[in-house]
Tab-separated table of C-alpha atoms in Angstrom:
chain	number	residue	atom	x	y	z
A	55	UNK	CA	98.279	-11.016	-57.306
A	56	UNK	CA	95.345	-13.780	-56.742
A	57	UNK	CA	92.779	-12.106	-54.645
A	58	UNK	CA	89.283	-13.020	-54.022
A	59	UNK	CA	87.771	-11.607	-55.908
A	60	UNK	CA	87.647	-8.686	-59.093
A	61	UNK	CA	88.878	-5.750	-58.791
A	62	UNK	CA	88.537	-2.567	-60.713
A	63	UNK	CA	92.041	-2.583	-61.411
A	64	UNK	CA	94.599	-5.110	-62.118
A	65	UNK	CA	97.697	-5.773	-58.972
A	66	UNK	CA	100.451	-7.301	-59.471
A	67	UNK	CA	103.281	-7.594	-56.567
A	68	UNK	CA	106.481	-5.871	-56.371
A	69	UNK	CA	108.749	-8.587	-55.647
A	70	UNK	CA	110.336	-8.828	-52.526
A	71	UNK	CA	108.145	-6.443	-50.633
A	72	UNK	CA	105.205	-6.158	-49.448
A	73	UNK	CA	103.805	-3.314	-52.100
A	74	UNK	CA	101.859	-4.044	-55.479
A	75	UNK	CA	101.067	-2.019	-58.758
A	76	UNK	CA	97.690	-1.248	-59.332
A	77	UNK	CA	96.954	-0.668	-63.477
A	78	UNK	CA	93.791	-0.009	-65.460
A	79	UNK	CA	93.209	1.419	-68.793
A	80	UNK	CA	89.851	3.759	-69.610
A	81	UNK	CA	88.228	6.331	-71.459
A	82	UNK	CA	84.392	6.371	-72.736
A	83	UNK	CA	84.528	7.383	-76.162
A	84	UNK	CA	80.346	8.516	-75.903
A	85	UNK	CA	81.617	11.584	-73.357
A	86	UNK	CA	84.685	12.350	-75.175
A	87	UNK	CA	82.959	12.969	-78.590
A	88	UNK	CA	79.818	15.227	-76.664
A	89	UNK	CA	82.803	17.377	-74.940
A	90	UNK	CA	86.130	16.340	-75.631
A	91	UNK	CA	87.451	18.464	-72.944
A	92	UNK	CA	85.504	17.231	-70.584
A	93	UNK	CA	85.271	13.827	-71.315
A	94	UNK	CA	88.676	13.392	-71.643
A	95	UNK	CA	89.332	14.789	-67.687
A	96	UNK	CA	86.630	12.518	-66.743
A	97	UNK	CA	89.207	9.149	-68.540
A	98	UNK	CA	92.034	10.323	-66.292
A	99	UNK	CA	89.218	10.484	-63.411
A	100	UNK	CA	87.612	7.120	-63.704
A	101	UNK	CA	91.481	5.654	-64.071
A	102	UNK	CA	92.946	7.353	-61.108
A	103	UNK	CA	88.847	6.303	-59.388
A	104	UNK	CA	90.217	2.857	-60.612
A	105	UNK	CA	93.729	2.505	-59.218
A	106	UNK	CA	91.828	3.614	-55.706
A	107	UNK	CA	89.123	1.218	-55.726
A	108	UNK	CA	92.046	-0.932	-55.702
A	109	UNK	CA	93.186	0.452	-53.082
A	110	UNK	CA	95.993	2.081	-54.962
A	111	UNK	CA	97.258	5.960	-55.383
A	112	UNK	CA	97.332	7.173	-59.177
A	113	UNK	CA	101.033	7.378	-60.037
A	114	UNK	CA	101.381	8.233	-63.611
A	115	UNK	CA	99.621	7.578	-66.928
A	116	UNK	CA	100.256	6.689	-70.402
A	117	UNK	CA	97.960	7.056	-73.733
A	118	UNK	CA	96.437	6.259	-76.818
A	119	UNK	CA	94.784	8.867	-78.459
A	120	UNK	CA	92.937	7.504	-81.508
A	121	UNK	CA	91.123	10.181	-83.781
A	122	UNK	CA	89.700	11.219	-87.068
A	123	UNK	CA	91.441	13.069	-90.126
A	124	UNK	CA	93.274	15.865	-88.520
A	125	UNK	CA	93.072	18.003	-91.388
A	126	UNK	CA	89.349	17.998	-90.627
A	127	UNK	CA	88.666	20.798	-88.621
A	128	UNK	CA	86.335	19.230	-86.140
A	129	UNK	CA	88.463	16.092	-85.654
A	130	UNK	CA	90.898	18.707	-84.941
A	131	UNK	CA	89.429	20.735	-82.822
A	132	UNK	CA	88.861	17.420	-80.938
A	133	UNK	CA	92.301	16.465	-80.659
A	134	UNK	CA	93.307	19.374	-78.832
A	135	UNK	CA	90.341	19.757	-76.549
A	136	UNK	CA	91.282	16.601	-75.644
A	137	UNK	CA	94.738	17.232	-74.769
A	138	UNK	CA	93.770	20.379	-72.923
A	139	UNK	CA	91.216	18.081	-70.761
A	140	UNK	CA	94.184	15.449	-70.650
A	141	UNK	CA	96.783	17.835	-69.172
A	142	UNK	CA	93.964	19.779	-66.588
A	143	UNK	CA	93.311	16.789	-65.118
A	144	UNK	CA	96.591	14.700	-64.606
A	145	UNK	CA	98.105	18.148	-62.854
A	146	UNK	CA	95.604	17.694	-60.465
A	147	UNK	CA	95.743	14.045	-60.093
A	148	UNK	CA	99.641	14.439	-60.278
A	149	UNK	CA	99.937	11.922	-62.785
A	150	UNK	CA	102.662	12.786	-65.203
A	151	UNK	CA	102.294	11.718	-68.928
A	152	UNK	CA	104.823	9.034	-68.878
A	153	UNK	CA	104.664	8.048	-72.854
A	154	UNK	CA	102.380	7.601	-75.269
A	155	UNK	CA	101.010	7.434	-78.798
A	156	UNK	CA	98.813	9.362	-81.252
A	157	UNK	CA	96.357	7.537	-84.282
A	158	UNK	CA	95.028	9.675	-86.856
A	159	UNK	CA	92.910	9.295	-90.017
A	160	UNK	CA	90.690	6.476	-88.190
A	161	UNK	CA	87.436	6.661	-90.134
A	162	UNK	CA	84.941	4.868	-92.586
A	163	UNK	CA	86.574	4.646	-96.342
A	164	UNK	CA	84.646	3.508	-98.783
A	165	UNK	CA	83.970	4.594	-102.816
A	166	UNK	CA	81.076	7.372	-103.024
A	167	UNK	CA	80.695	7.781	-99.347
A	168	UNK	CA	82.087	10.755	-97.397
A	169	UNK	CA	84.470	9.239	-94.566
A	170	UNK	CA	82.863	9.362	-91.049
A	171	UNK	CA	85.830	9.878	-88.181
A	172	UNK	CA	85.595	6.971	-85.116
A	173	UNK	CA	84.437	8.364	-81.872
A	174	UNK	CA	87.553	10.392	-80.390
A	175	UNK	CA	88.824	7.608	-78.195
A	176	UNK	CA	92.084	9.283	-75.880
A	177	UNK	CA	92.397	6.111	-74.429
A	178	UNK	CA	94.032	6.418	-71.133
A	179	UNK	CA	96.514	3.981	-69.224
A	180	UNK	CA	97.254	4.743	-65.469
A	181	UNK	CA	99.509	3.016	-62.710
A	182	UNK	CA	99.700	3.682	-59.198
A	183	UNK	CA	101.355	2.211	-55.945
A	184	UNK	CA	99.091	-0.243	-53.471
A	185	UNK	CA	101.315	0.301	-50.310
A	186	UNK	CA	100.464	-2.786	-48.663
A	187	UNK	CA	99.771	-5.620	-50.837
A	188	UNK	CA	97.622	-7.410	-48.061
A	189	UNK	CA	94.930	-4.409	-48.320
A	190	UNK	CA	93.882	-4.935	-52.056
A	191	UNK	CA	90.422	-4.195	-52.425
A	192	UNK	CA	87.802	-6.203	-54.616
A	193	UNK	CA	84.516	-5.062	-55.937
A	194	UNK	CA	82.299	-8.213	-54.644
A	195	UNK	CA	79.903	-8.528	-52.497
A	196	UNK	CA	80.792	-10.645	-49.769
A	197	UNK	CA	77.923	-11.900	-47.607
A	198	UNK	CA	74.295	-11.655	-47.509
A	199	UNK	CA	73.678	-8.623	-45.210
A	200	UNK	CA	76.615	-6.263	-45.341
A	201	UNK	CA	75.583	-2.494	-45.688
A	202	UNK	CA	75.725	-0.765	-49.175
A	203	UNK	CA	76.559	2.843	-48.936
A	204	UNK	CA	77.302	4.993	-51.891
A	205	UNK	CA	80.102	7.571	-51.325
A	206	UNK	CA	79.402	10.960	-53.150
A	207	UNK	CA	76.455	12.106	-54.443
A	208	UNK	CA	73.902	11.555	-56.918
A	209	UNK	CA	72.253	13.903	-59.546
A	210	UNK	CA	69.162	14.203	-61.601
A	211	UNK	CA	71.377	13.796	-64.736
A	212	UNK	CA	71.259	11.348	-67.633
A	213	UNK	CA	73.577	13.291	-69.730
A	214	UNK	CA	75.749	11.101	-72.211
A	215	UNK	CA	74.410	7.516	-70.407
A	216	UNK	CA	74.372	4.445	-71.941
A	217	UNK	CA	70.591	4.753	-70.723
A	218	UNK	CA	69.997	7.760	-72.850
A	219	UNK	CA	72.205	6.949	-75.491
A	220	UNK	CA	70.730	3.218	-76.152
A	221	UNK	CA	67.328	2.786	-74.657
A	222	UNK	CA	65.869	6.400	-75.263
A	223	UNK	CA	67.615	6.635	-78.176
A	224	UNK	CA	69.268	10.583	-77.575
A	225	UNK	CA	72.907	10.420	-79.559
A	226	UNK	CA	74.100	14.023	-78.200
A	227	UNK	CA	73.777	15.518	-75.177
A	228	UNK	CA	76.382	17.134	-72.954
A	229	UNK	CA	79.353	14.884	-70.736
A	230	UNK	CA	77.882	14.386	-67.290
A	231	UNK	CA	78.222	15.888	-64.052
A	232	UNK	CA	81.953	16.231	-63.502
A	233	UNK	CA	83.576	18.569	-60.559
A	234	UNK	CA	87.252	17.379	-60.214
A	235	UNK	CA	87.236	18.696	-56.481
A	236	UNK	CA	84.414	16.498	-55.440
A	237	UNK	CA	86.266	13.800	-57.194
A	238	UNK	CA	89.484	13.967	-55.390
A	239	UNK	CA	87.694	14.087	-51.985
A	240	UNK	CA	85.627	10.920	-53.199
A	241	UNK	CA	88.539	9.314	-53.800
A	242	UNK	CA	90.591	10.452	-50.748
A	243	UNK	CA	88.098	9.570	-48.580
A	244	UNK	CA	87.707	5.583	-49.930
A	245	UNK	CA	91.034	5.324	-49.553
A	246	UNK	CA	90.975	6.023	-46.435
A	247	UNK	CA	88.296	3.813	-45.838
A	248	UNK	CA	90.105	1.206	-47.450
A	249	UNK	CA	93.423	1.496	-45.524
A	250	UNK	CA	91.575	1.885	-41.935
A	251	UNK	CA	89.916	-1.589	-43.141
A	252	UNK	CA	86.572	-0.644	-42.653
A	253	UNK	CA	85.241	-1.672	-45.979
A	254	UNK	CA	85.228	-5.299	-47.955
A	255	UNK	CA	84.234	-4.104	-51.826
A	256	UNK	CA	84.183	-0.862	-53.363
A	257	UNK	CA	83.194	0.245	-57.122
A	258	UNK	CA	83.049	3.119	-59.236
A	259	UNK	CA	79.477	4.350	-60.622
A	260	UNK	CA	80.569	4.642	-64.625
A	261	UNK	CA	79.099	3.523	-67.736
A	262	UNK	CA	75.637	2.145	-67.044
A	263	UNK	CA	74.986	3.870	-63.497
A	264	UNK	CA	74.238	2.593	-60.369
A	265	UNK	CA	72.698	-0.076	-61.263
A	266	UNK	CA	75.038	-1.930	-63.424
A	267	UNK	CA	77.180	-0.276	-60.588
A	268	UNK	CA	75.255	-2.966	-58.297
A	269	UNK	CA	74.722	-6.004	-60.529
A	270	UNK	CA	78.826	-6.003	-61.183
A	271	UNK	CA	78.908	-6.033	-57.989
A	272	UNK	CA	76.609	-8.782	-57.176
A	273	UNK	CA	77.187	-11.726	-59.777
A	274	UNK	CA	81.001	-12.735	-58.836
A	275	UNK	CA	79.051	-14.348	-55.813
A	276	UNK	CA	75.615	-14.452	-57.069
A	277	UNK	CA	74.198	-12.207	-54.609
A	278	UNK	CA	71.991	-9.354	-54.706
A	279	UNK	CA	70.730	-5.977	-53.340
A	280	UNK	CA	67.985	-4.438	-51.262
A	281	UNK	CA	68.177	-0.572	-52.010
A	282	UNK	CA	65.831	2.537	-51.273
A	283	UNK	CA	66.050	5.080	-54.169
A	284	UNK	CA	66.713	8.466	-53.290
A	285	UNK	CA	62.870	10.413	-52.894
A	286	UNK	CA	63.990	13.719	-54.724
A	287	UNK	CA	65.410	12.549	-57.841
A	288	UNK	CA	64.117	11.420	-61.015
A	289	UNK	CA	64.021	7.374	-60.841
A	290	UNK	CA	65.914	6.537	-63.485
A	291	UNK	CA	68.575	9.305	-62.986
A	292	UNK	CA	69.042	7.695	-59.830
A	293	UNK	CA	69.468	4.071	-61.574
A	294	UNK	CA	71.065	4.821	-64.781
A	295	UNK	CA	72.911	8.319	-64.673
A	296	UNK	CA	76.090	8.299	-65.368
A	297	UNK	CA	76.920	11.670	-62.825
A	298	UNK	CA	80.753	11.423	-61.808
A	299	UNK	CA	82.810	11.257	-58.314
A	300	UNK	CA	80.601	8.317	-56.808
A	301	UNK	CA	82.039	5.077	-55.774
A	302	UNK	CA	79.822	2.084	-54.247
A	303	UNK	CA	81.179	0.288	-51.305
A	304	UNK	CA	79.812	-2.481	-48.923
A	305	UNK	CA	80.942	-3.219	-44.835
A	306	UNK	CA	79.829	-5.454	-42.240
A	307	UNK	CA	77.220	-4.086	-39.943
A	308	UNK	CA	79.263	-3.796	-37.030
A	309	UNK	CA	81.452	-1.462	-38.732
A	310	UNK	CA	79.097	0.441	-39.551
A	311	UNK	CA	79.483	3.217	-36.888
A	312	UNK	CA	83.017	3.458	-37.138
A	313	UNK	CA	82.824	3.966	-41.021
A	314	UNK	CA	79.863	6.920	-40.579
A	315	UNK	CA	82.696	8.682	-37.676
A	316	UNK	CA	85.108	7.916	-41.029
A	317	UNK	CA	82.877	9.968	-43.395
A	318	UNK	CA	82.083	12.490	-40.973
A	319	UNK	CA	84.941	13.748	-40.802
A	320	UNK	CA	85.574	14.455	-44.600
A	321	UNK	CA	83.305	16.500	-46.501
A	322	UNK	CA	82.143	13.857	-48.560
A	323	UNK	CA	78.402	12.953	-48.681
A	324	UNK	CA	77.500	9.618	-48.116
A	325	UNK	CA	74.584	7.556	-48.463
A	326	UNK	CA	73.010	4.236	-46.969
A	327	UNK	CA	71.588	2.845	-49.911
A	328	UNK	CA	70.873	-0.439	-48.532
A	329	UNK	CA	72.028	-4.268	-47.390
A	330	UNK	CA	73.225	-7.229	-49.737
A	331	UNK	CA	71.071	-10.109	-50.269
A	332	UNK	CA	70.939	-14.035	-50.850
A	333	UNK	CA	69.761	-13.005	-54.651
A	334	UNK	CA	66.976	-10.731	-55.489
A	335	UNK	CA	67.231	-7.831	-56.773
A	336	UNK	CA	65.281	-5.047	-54.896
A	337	UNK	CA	64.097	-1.556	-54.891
A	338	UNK	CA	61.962	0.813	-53.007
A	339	UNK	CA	60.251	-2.994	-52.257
A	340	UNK	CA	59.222	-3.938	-55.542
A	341	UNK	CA	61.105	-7.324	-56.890
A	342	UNK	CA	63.631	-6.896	-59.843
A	343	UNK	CA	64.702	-10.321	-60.733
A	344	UNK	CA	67.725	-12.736	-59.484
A	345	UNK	CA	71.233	-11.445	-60.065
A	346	UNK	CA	71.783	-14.507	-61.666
A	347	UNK	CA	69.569	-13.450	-64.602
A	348	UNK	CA	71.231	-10.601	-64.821
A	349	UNK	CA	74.407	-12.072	-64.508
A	350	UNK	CA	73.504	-14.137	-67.881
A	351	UNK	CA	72.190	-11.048	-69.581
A	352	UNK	CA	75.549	-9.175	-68.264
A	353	UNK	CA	78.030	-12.256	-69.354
A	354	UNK	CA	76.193	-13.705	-71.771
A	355	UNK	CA	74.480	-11.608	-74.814
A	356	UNK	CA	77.016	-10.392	-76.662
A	357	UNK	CA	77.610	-14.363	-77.513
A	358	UNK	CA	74.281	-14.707	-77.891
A	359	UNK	CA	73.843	-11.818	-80.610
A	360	UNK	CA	76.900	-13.105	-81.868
A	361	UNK	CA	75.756	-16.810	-82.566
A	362	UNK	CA	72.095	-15.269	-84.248
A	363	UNK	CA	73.924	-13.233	-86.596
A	364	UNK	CA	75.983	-16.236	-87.990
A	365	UNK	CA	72.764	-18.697	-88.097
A	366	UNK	CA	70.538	-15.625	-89.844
C-alpha cells in the first residue's frame, strides 16, 4: 500500500476489498539475553504494539529463534525461558504460533578460544488484519503545531536501554518495565483512537526511548518537537528509558478535546507532552538542535563509520 508516510509496520492490500495486512518482524536481543523470559514477551509485545500503530489487530505470529550451543546449559536454559515467555504472551495477544524455525550452535569458533554463544535472538514475525485499508496509520509528523501526547506511562527506569547499555557503558541489568495488562489497554485504546480518526501519527517508545521515539518521528518531514519533561522523574529516564506499553501519537488541536473524552474513558494514562515544530528540537525550553542534524546522525553514521574503517 503507498501511504504517506512510514509506518511501524508494513500494509499491503487484500485485493478486491477494502482490508490490508499489516506485518512487522521484532525482538531486541539486549532484553532477551538479561531475562529471556521476559524479553522474549516483550518481542511478541512490541510486534503486536507494531501491527496497531498501523492501525492493525495482531493476528498470528511466526519465528526465528536463533541461539547458542544447546548442550550448554545456559544457552539452554535460554531457549526455554524463551519459549515459556513466547507462549505467555501470544495467549494473551491471541496470536497463534503459525510456523517457525529454530538455529542452534550460533557462536564465536575459533582455535584456542572458548566459543562465546550470539545474543539469544527469538526473532519474532507477526501479521494482523487493518479492517479498512483507508485508515492506515503513519508515524510522521504532519504539520507544525499538532499536539504530541504520549499514551501510557513513563518510569524512572533505564533498565536494558541502549542509553545504559552504550553511553554509560552497564552490559547487564534487568529487561525493563513490562506489565502485559497495561500493554493491551495501551494498545486497545490507540486503536481506538485510530479508528475514531482522531489521530494523524502514532509510534511505539522502544529501543532508544522517547527521544529517538520523537526524532523518528520528526525527520520523514523534517520537523521537530517542543516537549516539557515530566517534573518527578529522573531526566534521562524520561528521554532514554526504554519502560514498555507507551506509544507516541500526534492530532490536530481541534481534536484535541474529543481525543482527551477518548482517553477518559479507558484507563489508560495519557500525557500532553507537547506541540510539533518547524525544526528545533526542544525541551523544558532549552534548544536541542534541528531534526535535520539528527536526521543525518540517525540516517547517516553507520555509512560514515563504515567508509573510516575502509580508509584507516
Amino acid at each position: 500500500v503507498t501511504t504517506n508516510g512510514p509506518s511501524d509496520a508494513g500494509v499491503v492490500n487484500i485485493k478486491g476489498t477494502g482490508k490490508g495486512i499489516a506485518m512487522t518482524v521484532d525482538c531486541n536481543a539486549r532484553y532477551v539475553h538479561n531475562d529471556p523470559k521476559k524479553g522474549t514477551s516483550i518481542a511478541v509485545a512490541e510486534a503486536a504494539r507494531n501491527i496497531v500503530c498501523a492501525g492493525g489487530k495482531p493476528s498470528a505470529i511466526t519465528n526465528c529463534l536463533n541461539f547458542g550451543n544447546p548442550y550448554n546449559p545456559e544457552a539452554y536454559w535460554q531457549f526455554v525461558m524463551a519459549i515459556k515467555g513466547m507462549s505467555e504472551a501470544c495467549e494473551r495477544f491471541k496470536t497463534p504460533v503459525t510456523g517457525g524455525n529454530v538455529s542452534f550452535y550460533n557462536q564465536t569458533t575459533g582455535e584456542g578460544k572458548e566459543a562465546v554463544p550470539v545474543f539469544p535472538t527469538p526473532t519474532i514475525g507477526m501479521i494482523g488484519l487493518v479492517e479498512d485499508i483507508e485508515r492506515v496509520m503513519t508515524l510522521d509528523f504532519k504539520d507544525k503545531g499538532n499536539l504530541i501526547f504520549l499514551i501510557g506511562e513513563s518510569k524512572n527506569d533505564l533498565a536494558a536501554s541502549e542509553y545504559l547499555h552504550t553511553m554509560r557503558g552497564v552490559k547487564r541489568s534487568p529487561a525493563p518495565f513490562f506489565d502485559i495488562d497495561r500493554e493491551l489497554d495501551v494498545q486497545a485504546a490507540t486503536l481506538q483512537l485510530i479508528e475514531k480518526g482522531l489521530i494523524n501519527a502514532a509510534h511505539d517508545v522502544a529501543d532508544g526511548g522517547l527521544f529517538t521515539t520523537l526524532v523518528e518521528m520528526g525527520i520523514h518531514r523534517g520537523l521537530g518537537f517542543d516537549i516539557t519533561a515530566e517534573a518527578d522523574m529522573r531526566f534521562d529516564a524520561f528521554l532514554f528509558g526504554e519502560a514498555q506499553s507507551r506509544i507516541v501519537v500526534a492530532l490536530r488541536p481541534e481534536f484535541e478535546e474529543e481525543f482527551i473524552e477518548a482517553m477518559r474513558k479507558t484507563v489508560v494514562p495519557f500525557t500532553l507532552l507537547g506541540h510539533v515544530t518547524r525544526g528545533k528540537m526542544v525541551i523544558d525550553d532549552s534548544h536541542y538542535g534541528f531534526i535535520d542534524d539528527a536526521a543525518d546522525l540517525y540516517l547517516n553514521s553507520l555509512e560514515r563509520k563504515l567508509d573510516s574503517s575502509v580508509t584507516s
